[in-house]
Coordinates of N, CA and C in Angstrom, one line a residue:
M1087 N 0.8 -1.2 0.0 CA 0.0 0.0 0.0 C 0.9 1.3 0.0
A1088 N 0.4 2.3 -0.7 CA 1.2 3.5 -0.8 C 0.9 4.5 0.3
V1089 N 1.7 5.4 0.5 CA 1.6 6.5 1.5 C 1.6 7.8 0.8
L1090 N 0.6 8.6 1.1 CA 0.6 10.0 0.6 C 0.9 11.0 1.7
A1091 N 1.9 11.9 1.4 CA 2.3 12.9 2.4 C 2.0 14.3 1.8
I1092 N 1.5 15.1 2.7 CA 1.1 16.5 2.3 C 1.7 17.5 3.3
D1093 N 2.3 18.5 2.8 CA 2.8 19.6 3.6 C 2.5 21.0 3.0
T1094 N 1.8 21.8 3.7 CA 1.5 23.2 3.2 C 1.9 24.2 4.2
S1095 N 3.0 23.9 4.9 CA 3.5 24.8 6.0 C 4.3 26.0 5.4
A1096 N 5.0 25.7 4.3 CA 5.9 26.7 3.6 C 5.7 26.8 2.1
A1097 N 5.2 25.7 1.5 CA 4.9 25.6 0.1 C 3.7 24.7 0.0
V1098 N 3.3 24.4 -1.2 CA 2.3 23.4 -1.4 C 3.0 22.2 -2.0
A1099 N 3.1 21.1 -1.2 CA 4.0 20.0 -1.5 C 3.3 18.7 -1.2
V1100 N 3.4 17.7 -2.1 CA 2.9 16.4 -1.9 C 3.9 15.3 -2.4
A1101 N 3.9 14.2 -1.8 CA 4.8 13.1 -2.2 C 4.0 11.8 -2.0
L1102 N 4.3 10.8 -2.9 CA 3.7 9.5 -2.8 C 4.8 8.5 -2.7
L1103 N 4.8 7.6 -1.7 CA 5.8 6.7 -1.5 C 5.2 5.3 -1.3
D1104 N 6.0 4.2 -1.6 CA 5.5 2.9 -1.3 C 5.7 2.6 0.2
D1105 N 5.3 1.4 0.6 CA 5.3 1.2 2.1 C 6.7 0.9 2.6
L1106 N 7.7 0.9 1.8 CA 9.1 0.8 2.2 C 9.8 2.1 2.3
G1107 N 9.1 3.2 1.9 CA 9.7 4.5 1.9 C 10.3 5.0 0.7
T1108 N 10.1 4.2 -0.4 CA 10.7 4.6 -1.7 C 9.8 5.6 -2.4
L1109 N 10.3 6.7 -2.9 CA 9.6 7.8 -3.5 C 9.0 7.3 -4.9
L1110 N 7.7 7.5 -5.1 CA 7.1 7.2 -6.4 C 6.9 8.4 -7.2
A1111 N 6.5 9.5 -6.6 CA 6.2 10.7 -7.3 C 6.1 11.9 -6.3
S1112 N 6.3 13.1 -6.8 CA 6.2 14.2 -5.9 C 6.0 15.5 -6.7
R1113 N 5.4 16.5 -6.0 CA 5.2 17.8 -6.6 C 5.4 18.9 -5.5
R1114 N 5.9 20.0 -5.9 CA 6.0 21.2 -5.0 C 5.8 22.5 -5.8
V1115 N 5.0 23.4 -5.2 CA 4.9 24.7 -5.7 C 5.1 25.7 -4.6
V1116 N 6.0 26.6 -4.7 CA 6.2 27.6 -3.7 C 5.2 28.7 -3.9
E1117 N 4.2 28.7 -3.0 CA 3.0 29.5 -3.2 C 2.4 29.7 -1.8
Q1118 N 2.1 31.0 -1.4 CA 1.6 31.3 -0.1 C 0.1 31.6 -0.1
R1119 N -0.6 31.6 -1.2 CA -2.0 32.0 -1.3 C -2.9 31.0 -1.9
R1120 N -2.5 30.2 -2.8 CA -3.4 29.4 -3.6 C -3.4 27.9 -3.2
H1121 N -3.2 27.7 -1.9 CA -3.1 26.3 -1.4 C -4.3 25.4 -1.8
A1122 N -5.5 25.9 -1.6 CA -6.7 25.1 -1.9 C -6.9 24.8 -3.3
E1123 N -6.5 25.8 -4.2 CA -6.6 25.6 -5.6 C -5.6 24.6 -6.2
L1124 N -4.4 24.6 -5.6 CA -3.3 23.8 -6.1 C -3.3 22.4 -5.6
L1125 N -3.7 22.2 -4.3 CA -3.4 20.9 -3.7 C -4.1 19.7 -4.3
A1126 N -5.4 19.8 -4.5 CA -6.1 18.6 -5.0 C -5.6 18.1 -6.4
P1127 N -5.3 19.1 -7.3 CA -4.8 18.6 -8.6 C -3.4 18.0 -8.4
M1128 N -2.6 18.4 -7.5 CA -1.3 17.9 -7.3 C -1.4 16.4 -6.7
V1129 N -2.3 16.2 -5.8 CA -2.6 14.8 -5.3 C -3.0 13.9 -6.5
E1130 N -3.9 14.4 -7.4 CA -4.3 13.6 -8.5 C -3.1 13.3 -9.4
E1131 N -2.2 14.3 -9.6 CA -1.0 14.1 -10.5 C -0.1 13.0 -10.0
V1132 N 0.2 13.0 -8.7 CA 1.2 12.1 -8.2 C 0.6 10.7 -8.2
L1133 N -0.7 10.5 -8.0 CA -1.3 9.2 -8.1 C -1.3 8.7 -9.5
A1134 N -1.6 9.6 -10.5 CA -1.6 9.2 -11.9 C -0.2 8.9 -12.3
E1135 N 0.8 9.6 -11.9 CA 2.2 9.3 -12.3 C 2.6 7.9 -11.8
A1136 N 2.1 7.5 -10.6 CA 2.5 6.2 -10.1 C 1.6 5.1 -10.6
G1137 N 0.5 5.5 -11.3 CA -0.4 4.5 -11.8 C -1.3 3.9 -10.7
L1138 N -1.6 4.8 -9.7 CA -2.4 4.3 -8.5 C -3.7 5.1 -8.4
A1139 N -4.6 4.5 -7.7 CA -5.9 5.2 -7.3 C -5.9 5.5 -5.9
P1140 N -6.8 6.4 -5.4 CA -6.8 6.7 -4.0 C -7.0 5.5 -3.1
Q1141 N -7.7 4.5 -3.7 CA -8.0 3.3 -2.9 C -6.7 2.4 -2.7
D1142 N -5.6 2.8 -3.3 CA -4.4 2.1 -3.1 C -3.6 2.7 -2.0
L1143 N -4.1 3.8 -1.4 CA -3.4 4.4 -0.2 C -3.6 3.6 1.0
G1144 N -2.5 3.4 1.8 CA -2.6 2.7 3.1 C -2.5 3.6 4.2
A1145 N -2.1 4.9 4.0 CA -2.0 5.9 5.1 C -1.8 7.2 4.4
V1146 N -2.1 8.3 5.2 CA -1.9 9.6 4.8 C -1.1 10.3 5.9
V1147 N -0.1 11.1 5.5 CA 0.7 11.8 6.4 C 0.6 13.3 6.2
V1148 N 0.4 14.1 7.2 CA 0.3 15.6 7.1 C 1.4 16.3 7.9
G1149 N 2.0 17.3 7.3 CA 2.9 18.2 8.1 C 2.0 19.1 9.0
T1150 N 2.4 19.1 10.3 CA 1.5 19.9 11.2 C 2.1 21.3 11.6
G1151 N 3.1 21.7 10.8 CA 3.6 23.0 11.1 C 4.8 23.0 12.0
P1152 N 5.1 24.1 12.6 CA 4.3 25.3 12.7 C 4.3 26.1 11.4
A1153 N 3.2 26.9 11.3 CA 3.0 27.7 10.0 C 1.8 28.6 10.3
P1154 N 1.6 29.6 9.4 CA 0.4 30.5 9.5 C -0.8 29.7 9.3
F1155 N -1.9 30.2 9.8 CA -3.2 29.4 9.9 C -3.7 28.9 8.6
T1156 N -3.9 29.9 7.6 CA -4.7 29.5 6.4 C -4.0 28.4 5.6
G1157 N -2.7 28.6 5.3 CA -2.1 27.6 4.4 C -2.0 26.2 5.1
L1158 N -1.6 26.2 6.4 CA -1.5 24.9 7.1 C -2.8 24.2 7.2
R1159 N -3.9 25.0 7.4 CA -5.2 24.4 7.5 C -5.6 23.6 6.3
V1160 N -5.3 24.2 5.1 CA -5.7 23.5 3.9 C -5.1 22.1 3.8
G1161 N -3.8 22.0 4.1 CA -3.2 20.7 4.0 C -3.8 19.7 5.0
L1162 N -4.0 20.2 6.2 CA -4.6 19.3 7.3 C -6.0 18.8 6.9
V1163 N -6.8 19.7 6.5 CA -8.2 19.4 6.1 C -8.2 18.4 5.0
T1164 N -7.4 18.6 4.0 CA -7.3 17.7 2.8 C -6.8 16.3 3.3
G1165 N -5.8 16.3 4.1 CA -5.3 15.0 4.6 C -6.3 14.2 5.4
R1166 N -7.0 15.0 6.3 CA -8.0 14.3 7.2 C -9.2 13.8 6.4
T1167 N -9.6 14.6 5.4 CA -10.7 14.2 4.6 C -10.4 12.9 3.8
L1168 N -9.2 12.9 3.2 CA -8.8 11.7 2.4 C -8.7 10.5 3.3
A1169 N -8.1 10.6 4.5 CA -7.9 9.5 5.4 C -9.3 9.0 5.9
F1170 N -10.2 9.9 6.2 CA -11.5 9.5 6.7 C -12.3 8.8 5.6
A1171 N -12.2 9.3 4.4 CA -13.0 8.8 3.2 C -12.5 7.4 2.9
L1172 N -11.2 7.2 3.0 CA -10.6 5.9 2.6 C -10.5 4.9 3.8
G1173 N -10.7 5.4 5.0 CA -10.6 4.5 6.1 C -9.2 4.1 6.4
V1174 N -8.2 5.0 6.3 CA -6.8 4.6 6.5 C -6.3 5.5 7.6
P1175 N -5.2 5.1 8.2 CA -4.6 6.0 9.3 C -4.1 7.3 8.8
L1176 N -4.3 8.3 9.7 CA -3.7 9.7 9.4 C -2.6 9.9 10.4
H1177 N -1.4 10.2 9.9 CA -0.3 10.5 10.8 C 0.2 11.9 10.7
G1178 N 0.4 12.6 11.8 CA 0.9 14.0 11.8 C 2.4 14.0 12.2
V1179 N 3.2 14.8 11.5 CA 4.6 15.0 11.8 C 4.9 16.5 11.7
A1180 N 5.6 17.1 12.7 CA 5.9 18.5 12.6 C 6.8 18.7 11.4
S1181 N 6.4 19.8 10.7 CA 7.1 20.1 9.4 C 8.6 20.4 9.7
L1182 N 8.9 21.0 10.8 CA 10.3 21.3 11.1 C 11.1 20.0 11.3
D1183 N 10.5 19.0 11.7 CA 11.2 17.7 11.9 C 11.8 17.2 10.5
A1184 N 11.0 17.4 9.5 CA 11.4 17.0 8.2 C 12.7 17.7 7.7
V1185 N 12.7 19.0 8.0 CA 13.9 19.8 7.6 C 15.1 19.4 8.4
A1186 N 14.9 19.1 9.7 CA 16.0 18.7 10.5 C 16.5 17.3 10.0
S1187 N 15.6 16.4 9.8 CA 16.0 15.0 9.4 C 16.7 15.1 8.0
E1188 N 16.2 15.8 7.1 CA 16.9 15.9 5.8 C 18.2 16.6 5.9
A1189 N 18.3 17.6 6.7 CA 19.6 18.2 6.9 C 20.7 17.3 7.5
A1190 N 20.2 16.5 8.5 CA 21.2 15.5 9.0 C 21.6 14.5 8.0
D1191 N 20.7 14.1 7.1 CA 21.1 13.1 6.1 C 21.9 13.7 5.0
R1192 N 21.5 14.9 4.5 CA 22.2 15.5 3.4 C 23.6 16.0 3.8
L1193 N 23.7 16.5 5.0 CA 25.0 17.0 5.5 C 25.9 15.9 6.2
D1194 N 25.3 14.7 6.3 CA 26.1 13.6 6.9 C 26.5 13.9 8.3
L1195 N 25.5 14.5 9.1 CA 25.8 14.8 10.5 C 25.8 13.6 11.4
P1196 N 26.8 13.4 12.2 CA 26.9 12.2 13.1 C 25.8 12.3 14.2
P1197 N 25.4 11.1 14.7 CA 24.5 11.1 15.9 C 25.1 12.0 17.0
G1198 N 24.2 12.7 17.6 CA 24.6 13.6 18.7 C 24.7 15.0 18.3
S1199 N 24.8 15.3 17.0 CA 24.9 16.6 16.5 C 23.6 17.4 16.8
S1200 N 23.7 18.7 16.7 CA 22.5 19.6 17.0 C 22.2 20.3 15.7
V1201 N 20.9 20.4 15.4 CA 20.4 21.2 14.3 C 19.4 22.2 14.8
L1202 N 19.5 23.4 14.3 CA 18.5 24.4 14.6 C 17.8 24.7 13.3
V1203 N 16.5 24.5 13.3 CA 15.7 24.8 12.1 C 14.9 26.1 12.3
V1204 N 15.1 27.1 11.3 CA 14.4 28.3 11.4 C 13.6 28.6 10.1
T1205 N 12.3 28.8 10.1 CA 11.5 29.0 8.9 C 10.8 30.3 9.1
D1206 N 10.2 30.8 8.0 CA 9.5 32.1 7.9 C 8.2 32.0 8.7
A1207 N 8.1 32.9 9.7 CA 6.8 33.0 10.4 C 6.1 34.3 10.1
R1208 N 6.7 35.1 9.2 CA 6.2 36.4 8.8 C 6.3 37.4 10.1
R1209 N 5.8 38.6 10.0 CA 5.9 39.5 11.0 C 7.3 39.7 11.6
R1210 N 8.3 39.5 10.7 CA 9.8 39.6 11.0 C 10.2 38.6 12.1
E1211 N 9.5 37.4 12.1 CA 9.9 36.4 13.1 C 10.1 35.1 12.3
V1212 N 10.6 34.1 13.1 CA 10.8 32.8 12.6 C 10.2 31.8 13.5
Y1213 N 9.8 30.7 12.9 CA 9.4 29.5 13.7 C 10.8 28.7 13.9
H1214 N 11.0 28.2 15.1 CA 12.3 27.5 15.3 C 12.1 26.4 16.2
A1215 N 13.0 25.4 16.0 CA 13.1 24.2 16.9 C 14.5 23.7 16.8
R1216 N 15.0 23.2 17.9 CA 16.4 22.6 17.9 C 16.3 21.1 18.1
Y1217 N 17.1 20.4 17.4 CA 17.1 18.9 17.4 C 18.4 18.3 17.7
A1218 N 18.3 17.1 18.3 CA 19.5 16.2 18.4 C 19.4 15.1 17.3
V1219 N 20.4 14.9 16.6 CA 20.4 13.9 15.5 C 20.6 12.5 16.1
G1220 N 19.8 11.6 15.6 CA 20.0 10.2 16.0 C 20.5 9.4 14.8
E1221 N 20.2 8.1 14.8 CA 20.7 7.1 13.8 C 19.7 7.1 12.6
T1222 N 20.2 6.8 11.5 CA 19.4 6.5 10.3 C 18.9 5.1 10.4
G1223 N 17.5 5.0 10.5 CA 17.0 3.7 10.7 C 16.0 3.2 9.7
A1224 N 14.9 2.7 10.1 CA 13.9 2.1 9.2 C 13.4 3.1 8.2
F1225 N 13.1 2.7 7.0 CA 12.5 3.5 5.9 C 13.5 4.6 5.4
G1226 N 14.8 4.6 5.8 CA 15.7 5.6 5.4 C 15.6 6.9 6.1
A1227 N 14.9 6.9 7.2 CA 14.7 8.2 7.9 C 15.7 8.4 9.0
T1228 N 16.4 9.5 9.0 CA 17.3 9.9 10.0 C 16.6 10.4 11.2
A1229 N 16.7 9.8 12.4 CA 15.9 10.1 13.5 C 16.4 11.5 14.1
V1230 N 15.4 12.3 14.5 CA 15.7 13.6 15.2 C 14.8 13.7 16.4
T1231 N 15.3 14.3 17.4 CA 14.6 14.5 18.7 C 14.6 15.9 19.0
T1232 N 13.4 16.5 19.3 CA 13.3 17.9 19.6 C 13.9 18.1 21.0
T1233 N 14.8 19.1 21.1 CA 15.4 19.5 22.4 C 15.0 20.9 22.9
S1234 N 14.4 21.7 22.0 CA 13.8 22.9 22.4 C 12.8 23.3 21.2
G1235 N 11.8 24.0 21.6 CA 10.8 24.4 20.6 C 9.8 23.3 20.4
P1236 N 9.0 23.4 19.3 CA 8.9 24.6 18.4 C 8.4 25.8 19.1
D1237 N 8.8 27.0 18.6 CA 8.4 28.3 19.1 C 8.5 29.3 18.0
V1238 N 8.1 30.5 18.3 CA 8.2 31.6 17.4 C 8.8 32.8 18.0
G1239 N 9.6 33.6 17.2 CA 10.2 34.8 17.8 C 11.2 35.4 16.8
A1240 N 11.7 36.5 17.1 CA 12.7 37.2 16.2 C 14.0 36.4 16.1
A1241 N 14.6 36.4 15.0 CA 15.8 35.6 14.8 C 16.9 35.9 15.7
L1242 N 17.1 37.2 16.0 CA 18.1 37.6 16.9 C 17.8 37.2 18.3
D1243 N 16.5 37.1 18.7 CA 16.2 36.6 20.0 C 16.4 35.1 20.1
V1244 N 16.2 34.4 19.0 CA 16.5 33.0 19.0 C 18.0 32.7 19.3
V1245 N 18.8 33.5 18.7 CA 20.3 33.4 18.9 C 20.6 33.8 20.3
A1246 N 20.1 34.9 20.8 CA 20.4 35.4 22.1 C 20.0 34.4 23.2
A1247 N 19.0 33.6 22.9 CA 18.5 32.6 23.9 C 19.4 31.4 23.9
G1248 N 20.4 31.3 23.0 CA 21.3 30.2 23.0 C 20.9 29.0 22.2
H1249 N 19.9 29.1 21.4 CA 19.4 28.0 20.6 C 20.3 27.6 19.5
A1250 N 21.2 28.5 19.0 CA 22.1 28.2 17.9 C 23.5 27.8 18.4
V1251 N 23.7 27.7 19.7 CA 25.0 27.4 20.2 C 25.4 26.0 19.7
E1252 N 26.5 25.9 19.1 CA 27.1 24.6 18.6 C 26.1 23.8 17.8
A1253 N 25.3 24.5 17.0 CA 24.3 23.8 16.1 C 24.5 24.2 14.7
V1254 N 24.2 23.3 13.8 CA 24.1 23.7 12.4 C 22.7 24.3 12.2
V1255 N 22.7 25.4 11.5 CA 21.4 26.2 11.3 C 20.9 26.1 9.9
V1256 N 19.7 25.6 9.7 CA 19.1 25.4 8.4 C 17.7 25.9 8.4
G1257 N 17.2 26.0 7.1 CA 15.8 26.5 6.9 C 15.8 27.9 6.3
Q1258 N 14.7 28.2 5.7 CA 14.6 29.5 4.9 C 14.8 30.7 5.8
G1259 N 14.7 30.6 7.1 CA 15.0 31.7 8.0 C 16.4 32.2 7.9
T1260 N 17.3 31.3 7.5 CA 18.7 31.7 7.4 C 19.0 32.7 6.3
A1261 N 18.2 32.6 5.2 CA 18.3 33.5 4.1 C 17.6 34.8 4.4
L1262 N 16.5 34.7 5.1 CA 15.7 35.9 5.4 C 16.4 36.8 6.4
Y1263 N 17.1 36.2 7.3 CA 17.8 37.0 8.4 C 19.3 36.6 8.5
P1264 N 20.0 36.8 7.4 CA 21.4 36.3 7.4 C 22.3 36.9 8.5
D1265 N 22.0 38.1 8.9 CA 22.8 38.8 9.9 C 22.7 38.2 11.3
A1266 N 21.6 37.4 11.5 CA 21.4 36.8 12.8 C 22.3 35.6 13.1
F1267 N 22.7 34.9 12.0 CA 23.4 33.6 12.2 C 24.9 33.7 11.6
R1268 N 25.8 33.0 12.3 CA 27.2 33.0 11.8 C 27.2 32.2 10.5
D1269 N 28.0 32.7 9.6 CA 28.2 32.0 8.3 C 28.6 30.6 8.4
D1270 N 29.5 30.3 9.4 CA 30.1 29.0 9.5 C 29.1 28.0 10.1
Q1271 N 27.9 28.5 10.5 CA 26.9 27.6 11.0 C 25.8 27.3 10.0
V1272 N 25.8 27.9 8.8 CA 24.8 27.8 7.8 C 25.4 27.2 6.6
P1273 N 25.2 25.8 6.4 CA 25.8 25.2 5.2 C 25.1 25.6 3.9
D1274 N 25.9 25.7 2.8 CA 25.3 26.2 1.6 C 24.3 25.2 1.0
D1275 N 24.4 24.0 1.2 CA 23.6 23.0 0.5 C 22.5 22.4 1.5
A1276 N 22.2 23.1 2.5 CA 21.2 22.6 3.5 C 19.8 22.8 3.0
P1277 N 18.9 22.0 3.4 CA 17.5 22.1 3.0 C 16.9 23.4 3.6
T1278 N 15.9 24.0 2.9 CA 15.2 25.1 3.4 C 13.8 24.9 3.6
L1279 N 13.1 24.0 2.9 CA 11.7 23.7 3.0 C 11.5 22.3 3.4
P1280 N 10.3 22.0 4.1 CA 10.0 20.6 4.4 C 9.7 19.8 3.2
D1281 N 10.3 18.6 3.1 CA 10.1 17.6 2.0 C 9.0 16.6 2.5
P1282 N 7.9 16.6 1.8 CA 6.9 15.6 2.3 C 7.3 14.2 2.3
A1283 N 8.3 13.8 1.4 CA 8.8 12.5 1.4 C 9.5 12.1 2.7
V1284 N 10.2 13.1 3.2 CA 10.9 12.9 4.5 C 9.9 12.8 5.6
L1285 N 8.8 13.6 5.5 CA 7.7 13.5 6.5 C 7.2 12.1 6.5
A1286 N 6.9 11.6 5.3 CA 6.4 10.2 5.2 C 7.3 9.2 5.8
R1287 N 8.6 9.3 5.6 CA 9.5 8.3 6.1 C 9.6 8.4 7.6
L1288 N 9.6 9.6 8.2 CA 9.6 9.8 9.6 C 8.3 9.2 10.2
A1289 N 7.2 9.4 9.6 CA 5.9 8.9 10.1 C 5.9 7.3 10.0
L1290 N 6.4 6.7 9.0 CA 6.5 5.3 8.9 C 7.4 4.7 10.0
A1291 N 8.5 5.4 10.2 CA 9.5 4.9 11.2 C 8.9 5.0 12.6
R1292 N 8.3 6.1 12.9 CA 7.7 6.3 14.2 C 6.5 5.4 14.5
A1293 N 5.6 5.3 13.5 CA 4.4 4.5 13.6 C 4.8 3.0 13.8
A1294 N 5.9 2.6 13.2 CA 6.4 1.2 13.3 C 6.8 0.9 14.8
T1295 N 7.1 1.9 15.6 CA 7.5 1.7 17.0 C 6.3 1.8 17.9
G1296 N 5.1 2.1 17.3 CA 3.9 2.2 18.1 C 3.7 3.7 18.6
E1297 N 4.5 4.6 18.1 CA 4.3 6.0 18.5 C 3.0 6.5 17.9
V1298 N 2.2 7.3 18.8 CA 1.0 7.9 18.3 C 1.4 9.2 17.6
L1299 N 0.9 9.5 16.5 CA 1.3 10.7 15.7 C 0.1 11.6 15.4
P1300 N -0.3 12.4 16.4 CA -1.5 13.2 16.2 C -1.4 14.3 15.1
S1301 N -2.5 14.7 14.6 CA -2.5 15.6 13.5 C -2.9 17.0 13.9
E1302 N -2.9 17.3 15.2 CA -3.2 18.7 15.6 C -2.2 19.7 15.1
P1303 N -2.7 20.8 14.6 CA -1.8 21.8 14.0 C -1.0 22.6 15.0
L1304 N 0.2 23.0 14.6 CA 1.0 23.9 15.4 C 1.0 25.3 14.9
Y1305 N 0.0 26.1 15.3 CA -0.1 27.4 14.8 C 0.8 28.4 15.6
L1306 N 1.0 28.1 16.9 CA 1.9 28.9 17.8 C 1.4 30.3 18.1
R1307 N 0.6 30.9 17.2 CA 0.0 32.2 17.5 C -1.3 32.3 16.8
R1308 N -2.1 33.3 17.1 CA -3.4 33.5 16.5 C -3.3 33.9 15.1
P1309 N -4.3 33.6 14.3 CA -4.3 34.0 12.9 C -4.1 35.5 12.6
D1310 N -3.5 35.8 11.5 CA -3.3 37.2 11.1 C -4.6 38.0 11.0
A1311 N -5.6 37.3 10.5 CA -7.0 37.9 10.3 C -7.8 37.7 11.6
Q1312 N -8.2 38.7 12.3 CA -8.9 38.6 13.5 C -10.2 39.3 13.4
V1313 N -11.3 38.8 14.1 CA -12.5 39.6 14.3 C -12.2 40.6 15.4
P1314 N -12.5 41.9 15.1 CA -12.2 43.0 16.0 C -12.9 42.7 17.3
A1315 N -12.2 43.1 18.4 CA -12.8 42.9 19.8 C -14.1 43.7 19.9
G1316 N -15.1 43.1 20.4 CA -16.4 43.9 20.6 C -17.3 43.8 19.4
A1317 N -16.8 43.2 18.3 CA -17.7 43.1 17.1 C -18.9 42.2 17.4
K1318 N -20.0 42.6 16.9 CA -21.3 41.9 17.1 C -21.7 41.2 15.9
R1319 N -22.3 40.0 16.1 CA -22.9 39.3 15.0 C -24.2 40.0 14.5
A1320 N -24.4 40.0 13.2 CA -25.6 40.6 12.7 C -26.8 39.7 13.0
S1321 N -27.9 40.3 13.4 CA -29.1 39.6 13.8 C -30.1 39.7 12.7
G1322 N -31.0 38.8 12.6 CA -31.9 38.9 11.6 C -32.6 37.6 11.3

């Protein structure tokens, strides 16, 4: 049975893998506004490329953020709807976990290394989490364990709090706020966005150990669009 992974925390991205973690097809569009318009056709495309139907899915994986409300919600709702309709498990994995795991693999970081992931939170802030690198295990996933975060704040405040000490720093936040991080901590070839294929491999590895993988979103702060305080509903 195949596994479909969806992440809309920083881009609109989907990946289809077999039950051993081998990538069958993937799509990614860097877009912050048209998530709902793009996501369903992308799911259809990866299934068609692999010659599969929705009924061939054995699980659905969703990236749970952290991310702004609107984009993240589209991916979560789509994943939940598919999993419910097909009667298959839904697994949630923090999107920052995927960036950390891919960084550890791509940069060949030894177990015990520290990785700080910083991504765009808008409002001149970053979402951030620090990880300890583990072993590469089942399904080709490099294990990562959160040691601080996820949280949201200004990049300079993240550094001042010590989260970057003796850590490799990765994620799109490094390009947005280059003055906050030392050049020798930011590898040139590090990943910047969550890869849904890595999300799927992490989910498969964690689920195989019996770990529960909830799909609750990590918004970390209230939506940008708010109903003004004291606003009244129209009656009629």
